[in-house]
PDB file of C-alpha atoms in Angstrom:
ATOM      1  CA  UNK A   1     149.957  55.803 179.244  1.00 84.00           C
ATOM      2  CA  UNK A   2     150.707  57.349 176.077  1.00 86.00           C
ATOM      3  CA  UNK A   3     146.977  56.879 174.589  1.00 88.00           C
ATOM      4  CA  UNK A   4     145.604  59.127 177.705  1.00 89.00           C
ATOM      5  CA  UNK A   5     148.239  61.801 177.202  1.00 90.00           C
ATOM      6  CA  UNK A   6     151.202  60.703 179.795  1.00 91.00           C
ATOM      7  CA  UNK A   7     154.256  61.005 178.353  1.00 90.00           C
ATOM      8  CA  UNK A   8     156.994  60.652 180.984  1.00 91.00           C
ATOM      9  CA  UNK A   9     156.785  58.097 183.965  1.00 92.00           C
ATOM     10  CA  UNK A  10     158.253  55.514 185.803  1.00 93.00           C
ATOM     11  CA  UNK A  11     157.015  52.233 186.639  1.00 93.00           C
ATOM     12  CA  UNK A  12     158.200  49.548 189.258  1.00 95.00           C
ATOM     13  CA  UNK A  13     156.167  46.362 190.441  1.00 94.00           C
ATOM     14  CA  UNK A  14     155.754  46.327 194.287  1.00 95.00           C
ATOM     15  CA  UNK A  15     153.473  44.133 196.654  1.00 94.00           C
ATOM     16  CA  UNK A  16     150.271  45.654 198.018  1.00 92.00           C
ATOM     17  CA  UNK A  17     147.754  44.614 200.392  1.00 93.00           C
ATOM     18  CA  UNK A  18     143.748  45.284 199.426  1.00 90.00           C
ATOM     19  CA  UNK A  19     141.106  44.931 201.855  1.00 88.00           C
ATOM     20  CA  UNK A  20     138.039  47.128 200.975  1.00 89.00           C
ATOM     21  CA  UNK A  21     134.954  46.519 198.904  1.00 87.00           C
ATOM     22  CA  UNK A  22     135.604  46.598 195.054  1.00 87.00           C
ATOM     23  CA  UNK A  23     134.724  43.405 193.659  1.00 87.00           C
ATOM     24  CA  UNK A  24     137.138  42.988 190.920  1.00 85.00           C
ATOM     25  CA  UNK A  25     140.301  43.670 193.409  1.00 88.00           C
ATOM     26  CA  UNK A  26     141.166  40.347 195.134  1.00 88.00           C
ATOM     27  CA  UNK A  27     141.736  40.867 198.630  1.00 90.00           C
ATOM     28  CA  UNK A  28     145.067  40.540 200.311  1.00 91.00           C
ATOM     29  CA  UNK A  29     148.449  41.128 199.005  1.00 93.00           C
ATOM     30  CA  UNK A  30     149.272  41.411 195.212  1.00 89.00           C
ATOM     31  CA  UNK A  31     151.671  42.246 192.576  1.00 91.00           C
ATOM     32  CA  UNK A  32     150.879  46.005 191.209  1.00 92.00           C
ATOM     33  CA  UNK A  33     152.021  48.624 188.987  1.00 91.00           C
ATOM     34  CA  UNK A  34     153.416  51.536 190.800  1.00 93.00           C
ATOM     35  CA  UNK A  35     153.323  54.555 188.025  1.00 92.00           C
ATOM     36  CA  UNK A  36     154.986  57.945 189.065  1.00 89.00           C
ATOM     37  CA  UNK A  37     154.889  60.753 186.646  1.00 89.00           C
ATOM     38  CA  UNK A  38     155.060  64.402 187.032  1.00 87.00           C
ATOM     39  CA  UNK A  39     152.030  66.408 188.107  1.00 84.00           C
ATOM     40  CA  UNK A  40     152.419  68.687 184.434  1.00 85.00           C
ATOM     41  CA  UNK A  41     150.980  65.293 182.865  1.00 89.00           C
ATOM     42  CA  UNK A  42     147.296  64.416 182.403  1.00 90.00           C
ATOM     43  CA  UNK A  43     145.195  62.997 185.122  1.00 88.00           C
ATOM     44  CA  UNK A  44     143.955  59.500 184.161  1.00 90.00           C
ATOM     45  CA  UNK A  45     140.742  58.665 183.931  1.00 89.00           C
ATOM     46  CA  UNK A  46     138.670  57.409 187.215  1.00 86.00           C
ATOM     47  CA  UNK A  47     137.561  54.110 186.947  1.00 85.00           C
ATOM     48  CA  UNK A  48     140.493  53.408 184.360  1.00 89.00           C
ATOM     49  CA  UNK A  49     140.590  49.412 183.423  1.00 87.00           C
ATOM     50  CA  UNK A  50     142.252  47.458 180.985  1.00 86.00           C
ATOM     51  CA  UNK A  51     143.248  44.254 179.905  1.00 87.00           C
ATOM     52  CA  UNK A  52     146.043  43.546 182.384  1.00 86.00           C
ATOM     53  CA  UNK A  53     144.803  45.001 185.378  1.00 88.00           C
ATOM     54  CA  UNK A  54     141.723  45.511 187.116  1.00 88.00           C
ATOM     55  CA  UNK A  55     141.705  48.701 189.173  1.00 90.00           C
ATOM     56  CA  UNK A  56     143.501  51.931 189.348  1.00 90.00           C
ATOM     57  CA  UNK A  57     144.301  53.634 192.834  1.00 90.00           C
ATOM     58  CA  UNK A  58     144.842  57.205 193.381  1.00 87.00           C
ATOM     59  CA  UNK A  59     144.369  58.385 189.931  1.00 85.00           C
ATOM     60  CA  UNK A  60     142.158  61.190 191.378  1.00 84.00           C
ATOM     61  CA  UNK A  61     144.732  62.338 194.315  1.00 87.00           C
ATOM     62  CA  UNK A  62     145.748  65.739 193.669  1.00 87.00           C
ATOM     63  CA  UNK A  63     149.352  66.692 194.305  1.00 86.00           C
ATOM     64  CA  UNK A  64     149.152  68.527 197.364  1.00 87.00           C
ATOM     65  CA  UNK A  65     147.131  65.903 198.953  1.00 91.00           C
ATOM     66  CA  UNK A  66     150.152  63.419 197.574  1.00 88.00           C
ATOM     67  CA  UNK A  67     152.597  65.696 198.983  1.00 89.00           C
ATOM     68  CA  UNK A  68     150.743  65.660 202.622  1.00 91.00           C
ATOM     69  CA  UNK A  69     150.609  62.169 202.578  1.00 90.00           C
ATOM     70  CA  UNK A  70     154.175  60.895 201.621  1.00 89.00           C
ATOM     71  CA  UNK A  71     156.024  63.996 203.384  1.00 91.00           C
ATOM     72  CA  UNK A  72     153.663  63.397 206.872  1.00 89.00           C
ATOM     73  CA  UNK A  73     152.786  66.890 206.922  1.00 89.00           C
ATOM     74  CA  UNK A  74     150.356  67.194 209.739  1.00 83.00           C
ATOM     75  CA  UNK A  75     148.991  70.727 210.293  1.00 76.00           C
ATOM     76  CA  UNK A  76     150.865  73.411 211.927  1.00 75.00           C
ATOM     77  CA  UNK A  77     154.483  72.068 212.234  1.00 78.00           C
ATOM     78  CA  UNK A  78     158.022  73.259 211.605  1.00 85.00           C
ATOM     79  CA  UNK A  79     159.416  71.798 208.339  1.00 89.00           C
ATOM     80  CA  UNK A  80     162.922  71.472 206.994  1.00 91.00           C
ATOM     81  CA  UNK A  81     163.312  72.825 203.256  1.00 92.00           C
ATOM     82  CA  UNK A  82     166.644  71.975 201.660  1.00 92.00           C
ATOM     83  CA  UNK A  83     167.936  73.620 198.246  1.00 93.00           C
ATOM     84  CA  UNK A  84     164.545  75.797 198.087  1.00 94.00           C
ATOM     85  CA  UNK A  85     164.357  78.929 195.882  1.00 95.00           C
ATOM     86  CA  UNK A  86     162.694  81.912 196.625  1.00 96.00           C
ATOM     87  CA  UNK A  87     160.003  82.514 194.239  1.00 95.00           C
ATOM     88  CA  UNK A  88     159.612  86.258 193.221  1.00 94.00           C
ATOM     89  CA  UNK A  89     156.331  88.266 193.701  1.00 91.00           C
ATOM     90  CA  UNK A  90     155.237  88.335 190.559  1.00 92.00           C
ATOM     91  CA  UNK A  91     155.286  84.818 189.851  1.00 93.00           C
ATOM     92  CA  UNK A  92     153.808  83.710 193.324  1.00 94.00           C
ATOM     93  CA  UNK A  93     150.832  81.370 192.778  1.00 91.00           C
ATOM     94  CA  UNK A  94     149.011  81.531 196.509  1.00 91.00           C
ATOM     95  CA  UNK A  95     148.542  84.876 198.628  1.00 90.00           C
ATOM     96  CA  UNK A  96     151.654  84.114 200.918  1.00 90.00           C
ATOM     97  CA  UNK A  97     153.992  86.874 202.364  1.00 90.00           C
ATOM     98  CA  UNK A  98     156.652  84.499 201.152  1.00 93.00           C
ATOM     99  CA  UNK A  99     156.668  81.332 198.637  1.00 95.00           C
ATOM    100  CA  UNK A 100     159.185  79.015 198.049  1.00 94.00           C
ATOM    101  CA  UNK A 101     160.153  76.478 195.676  1.00 93.00           C
ATOM    102  CA  UNK A 102     161.467  72.937 196.071  1.00 92.00           C
ATOM    103  CA  UNK A 103     163.041  70.667 193.089  1.00 89.00           C
ATOM    104  CA  UNK A 104     162.158  67.565 195.140  1.00 90.00           C
ATOM    105  CA  UNK A 105     159.882  66.689 197.232  1.00 89.00           C
ATOM    106  CA  UNK A 106     162.179  64.853 199.012  1.00 90.00           C
ATOM    107  CA  UNK A 107     163.709  67.615 200.532  1.00 93.00           C
ATOM    108  CA  UNK A 108     160.808  68.988 202.295  1.00 93.00           C
ATOM    109  CA  UNK A 109     161.640  67.275 205.830  1.00 90.00           C
ATOM    110  CA  UNK A 110     158.593  66.980 208.405  1.00 88.00           C
ATOM    111  CA  UNK A 111     160.235  64.823 211.446  1.00 83.00           C
ATOM    112  CA  UNK A 112     159.566  66.349 214.661  1.00 77.00           C
ATOM    113  CA  UNK A 113     162.804  64.171 215.915  1.00 81.00           C
ATOM    114  CA  UNK A 114     165.098  65.723 213.213  1.00 82.00           C
ATOM    115  CA  UNK A 115     168.074  67.349 215.009  1.00 84.00           C
ATOM    116  CA  UNK A 116     167.056  70.877 213.500  1.00 81.00           C
ATOM    117  CA  UNK A 117     163.639  70.845 214.455  1.00 82.00           C
ATOM    118  CA  UNK A 118     163.546  69.122 218.073  1.00 80.00           C
ATOM    119  CA  UNK A 119     162.767  71.246 220.950  1.00 82.00           C
ATOM    120  CA  UNK A 120     161.633  74.181 218.620  1.00 84.00           C
ATOM    121  CA  UNK A 121     158.668  75.963 220.350  1.00 83.00           C
ATOM    122  CA  UNK A 122     155.304  75.969 218.001  1.00 82.00           C
ATOM    123  CA  UNK A 123     155.214  79.401 216.059  1.00 81.00           C
ATOM    124  CA  UNK A 124     152.954  81.970 217.510  1.00 86.00           C
ATOM    125  CA  UNK A 125     149.905  81.908 215.067  1.00 87.00           C
ATOM    126  CA  UNK A 126     147.848  84.909 213.571  1.00 90.00           C
ATOM    127  CA  UNK A 127     144.104  83.887 214.120  1.00 93.00           C
ATOM    128  CA  UNK A 128     141.023  85.508 212.052  1.00 95.00           C
ATOM    129  CA  UNK A 129     137.467  84.988 212.298  1.00 96.00           C
ATOM    130  CA  UNK A 130     135.313  86.556 209.452  1.00 97.00           C
ATOM    131  CA  UNK A 131     131.588  87.319 209.249  1.00 97.00           C
ATOM    132  CA  UNK A 132     130.176  87.982 206.029  1.00 97.00           C
ATOM    133  CA  UNK A 133     126.401  89.600 205.401  1.00 96.00           C
ATOM    134  CA  UNK A 134     124.661  89.263 202.281  1.00 96.00           C
ATOM    135  CA  UNK A 135     121.734  90.359 200.480  1.00 94.00           C
ATOM    136  CA  UNK A 136     119.795  88.870 197.187  1.00 93.00           C
ATOM    137  CA  UNK A 137     120.348  90.812 194.181  1.00 89.00           C
ATOM    138  CA  UNK A 138     117.286  91.405 192.915  1.00 87.00           C
ATOM    139  CA  UNK A 139     118.015  91.351 189.589  1.00 87.00           C
ATOM    140  CA  UNK A 140     120.585  88.494 189.280  1.00 89.00           C
ATOM    141  CA  UNK A 141     118.951  86.847 192.200  1.00 92.00           C
ATOM    142  CA  UNK A 142     122.490  86.122 193.248  1.00 93.00           C
ATOM    143  CA  UNK A 143     123.365  86.493 196.878  1.00 94.00           C
ATOM    144  CA  UNK A 144     125.801  89.716 196.770  1.00 94.00           C
ATOM    145  CA  UNK A 145     128.154  90.530 199.933  1.00 95.00           C
ATOM    146  CA  UNK A 146     127.460  93.872 201.348  1.00 95.00           C
ATOM    147  CA  UNK A 147     129.373  94.183 204.866  1.00 96.00           C
ATOM    148  CA  UNK A 148     132.766  91.723 206.256  1.00 97.00           C
ATOM    149  CA  UNK A 149     133.873  91.829 209.789  1.00 97.00           C
ATOM    150  CA  UNK A 150     137.142  90.796 211.025  1.00 97.00           C
ATOM    151  CA  UNK A 151     138.093  90.190 214.359  1.00 95.00           C
ATOM    152  CA  UNK A 152     141.954  88.915 214.668  1.00 95.00           C
ATOM    153  CA  UNK A 153     144.431  87.732 217.162  1.00 93.00           C
ATOM    154  CA  UNK A 154     148.138  89.036 215.941  1.00 89.00           C
ATOM    155  CA  UNK A 155     150.625  86.614 216.120  1.00 87.00           C
ATOM    156  CA  UNK A 156     150.287  85.594 219.556  1.00 89.00           C
ATOM    157  CA  UNK A 157     148.170  82.141 219.525  1.00 90.00           C
ATOM    158  CA  UNK A 158     149.894  79.458 220.952  1.00 86.00           C
ATOM    159  CA  UNK A 159     148.773  76.071 219.383  1.00 84.00           C
ATOM    160  CA  UNK A 160     149.982  73.732 222.228  1.00 83.00           C
ATOM    161  CA  UNK A 161     147.673  75.034 224.978  1.00 86.00           C
ATOM    162  CA  UNK A 162     144.458  77.612 225.173  1.00 90.00           C
ATOM    163  CA  UNK A 163     145.300  80.949 225.865  1.00 89.00           C
ATOM    164  CA  UNK A 164     143.526  82.847 228.641  1.00 91.00           C
ATOM    165  CA  UNK A 165     141.136  85.888 228.728  1.00 92.00           C
ATOM    166  CA  UNK A 166     144.271  87.966 230.073  1.00 91.00           C
ATOM    167  CA  UNK A 167     146.494  86.906 227.025  1.00 89.00           C
ATOM    168  CA  UNK A 168     144.226  87.671 224.371  1.00 90.00           C
ATOM    169  CA  UNK A 169     141.694  90.307 225.423  1.00 91.00           C
ATOM    170  CA  UNK A 170     143.996  93.223 225.211  1.00 90.00           C
ATOM    171  CA  UNK A 171     143.894  96.233 222.348  1.00 89.00           C
ATOM    172  CA  UNK A 172     147.553  95.202 221.152  1.00 89.00           C
ATOM    173  CA  UNK A 173     146.783  91.707 219.918  1.00 91.00           C
ATOM    174  CA  UNK A 174     143.017  91.937 219.806  1.00 93.00           C
ATOM    175  CA  UNK A 175     142.192  93.685 216.496  1.00 93.00           C
ATOM    176  CA  UNK A 176     138.525  94.538 214.582  1.00 93.00           C
ATOM    177  CA  UNK A 177     137.455  95.989 211.826  1.00 93.00           C
ATOM    178  CA  UNK A 178     134.261  96.411 209.362  1.00 93.00           C
ATOM    179  CA  UNK A 179     133.800  97.320 205.638  1.00 94.00           C
ATOM    180  CA  UNK A 180     130.568  98.018 203.929  1.00 94.00           C
ATOM    181  CA  UNK A 181     129.657  98.507 200.617  1.00 94.00           C
ATOM    182  CA  UNK A 182     126.687 100.841 199.279  1.00 90.00           C
ATOM    183  CA  UNK A 183     124.408  99.190 197.161  1.00 87.00           C
ATOM    184  CA  UNK A 184     123.655  99.752 193.640  1.00 84.00           C
ATOM    185  CA  UNK A 185     121.428 102.560 192.948  1.00 83.00           C
ATOM    186  CA  UNK A 186     120.847 103.247 196.387  1.00 86.00           C
ATOM    187  CA  UNK A 187     122.055 105.573 198.884  1.00 90.00           C
ATOM    188  CA  UNK A 188     123.288 105.565 202.398  1.00 91.00           C
ATOM    189  CA  UNK A 189     121.098 105.985 205.181  1.00 90.00           C
ATOM    190  CA  UNK A 190     120.913 109.874 206.606  1.00 93.00           C
ATOM    191  CA  UNK A 191     123.754 110.448 208.946  1.00 93.00           C
ATOM    192  CA  UNK A 192     125.678 107.240 208.092  1.00 91.00           C
ATOM    193  CA  UNK A 193     128.447 108.221 206.453  1.00 91.00           C
ATOM    194  CA  UNK A 194     128.774 111.260 209.485  1.00 92.00           C
ATOM    195  CA  UNK A 195     128.678 108.372 211.992  1.00 92.00           C
ATOM    196  CA  UNK A 196     131.222 106.318 210.463  1.00 90.00           C
ATOM    197  CA  UNK A 197     133.765 109.428 209.868  1.00 90.00           C
ATOM    198  CA  UNK A 198     133.310 110.204 213.610  1.00 91.00           C
ATOM    199  CA  UNK A 199     134.125 106.716 214.642  1.00 87.00           C
ATOM    200  CA  UNK A 200     137.295 106.380 212.566  1.00 85.00           C
ATOM    201  CA  UNK A 201     139.213 109.726 213.620  1.00 80.00           C
TER     202      UNK A 201
END
């Protein structure tokens, strides 16, 4: 591990069963070394082998994938966070409105039977559909976005059941907007700016 730049780690012998296609790995239950180290350390190379081990499993797994599997996160649901700290706006790494930091993944609880989570209704979701229009730039031969349209339902979508048309087809919740940019070196079509201004007033 030190040869691959991993300085801090813990390991413990565990029994694991294997039943897949790698010919070098014996089938059935075997003794394995379970190694854990911080995500700040570099990942081990894929296909790593050694004199005393024949395969490495989970080495290419992302931190997010490991968290979802270990804490049993399965899509939109309530979770219980213990001992969290709010991340200041200038330190956020996502576009979320609120970002929280946990010192230990075990403080994230995703158990529908937990007393704090049981019988809670599902939170209403905001759902959006995005449609992009592109053109090929004649100079770079790359696709460029020239228009985007968004239709969204605002904080009213129930993930437990389908919505009736009467529930979503209302201007209070069903919104839409479009944006268009001018192509480089070209003007707007005649009358376009006036039509857009009239539409938005």
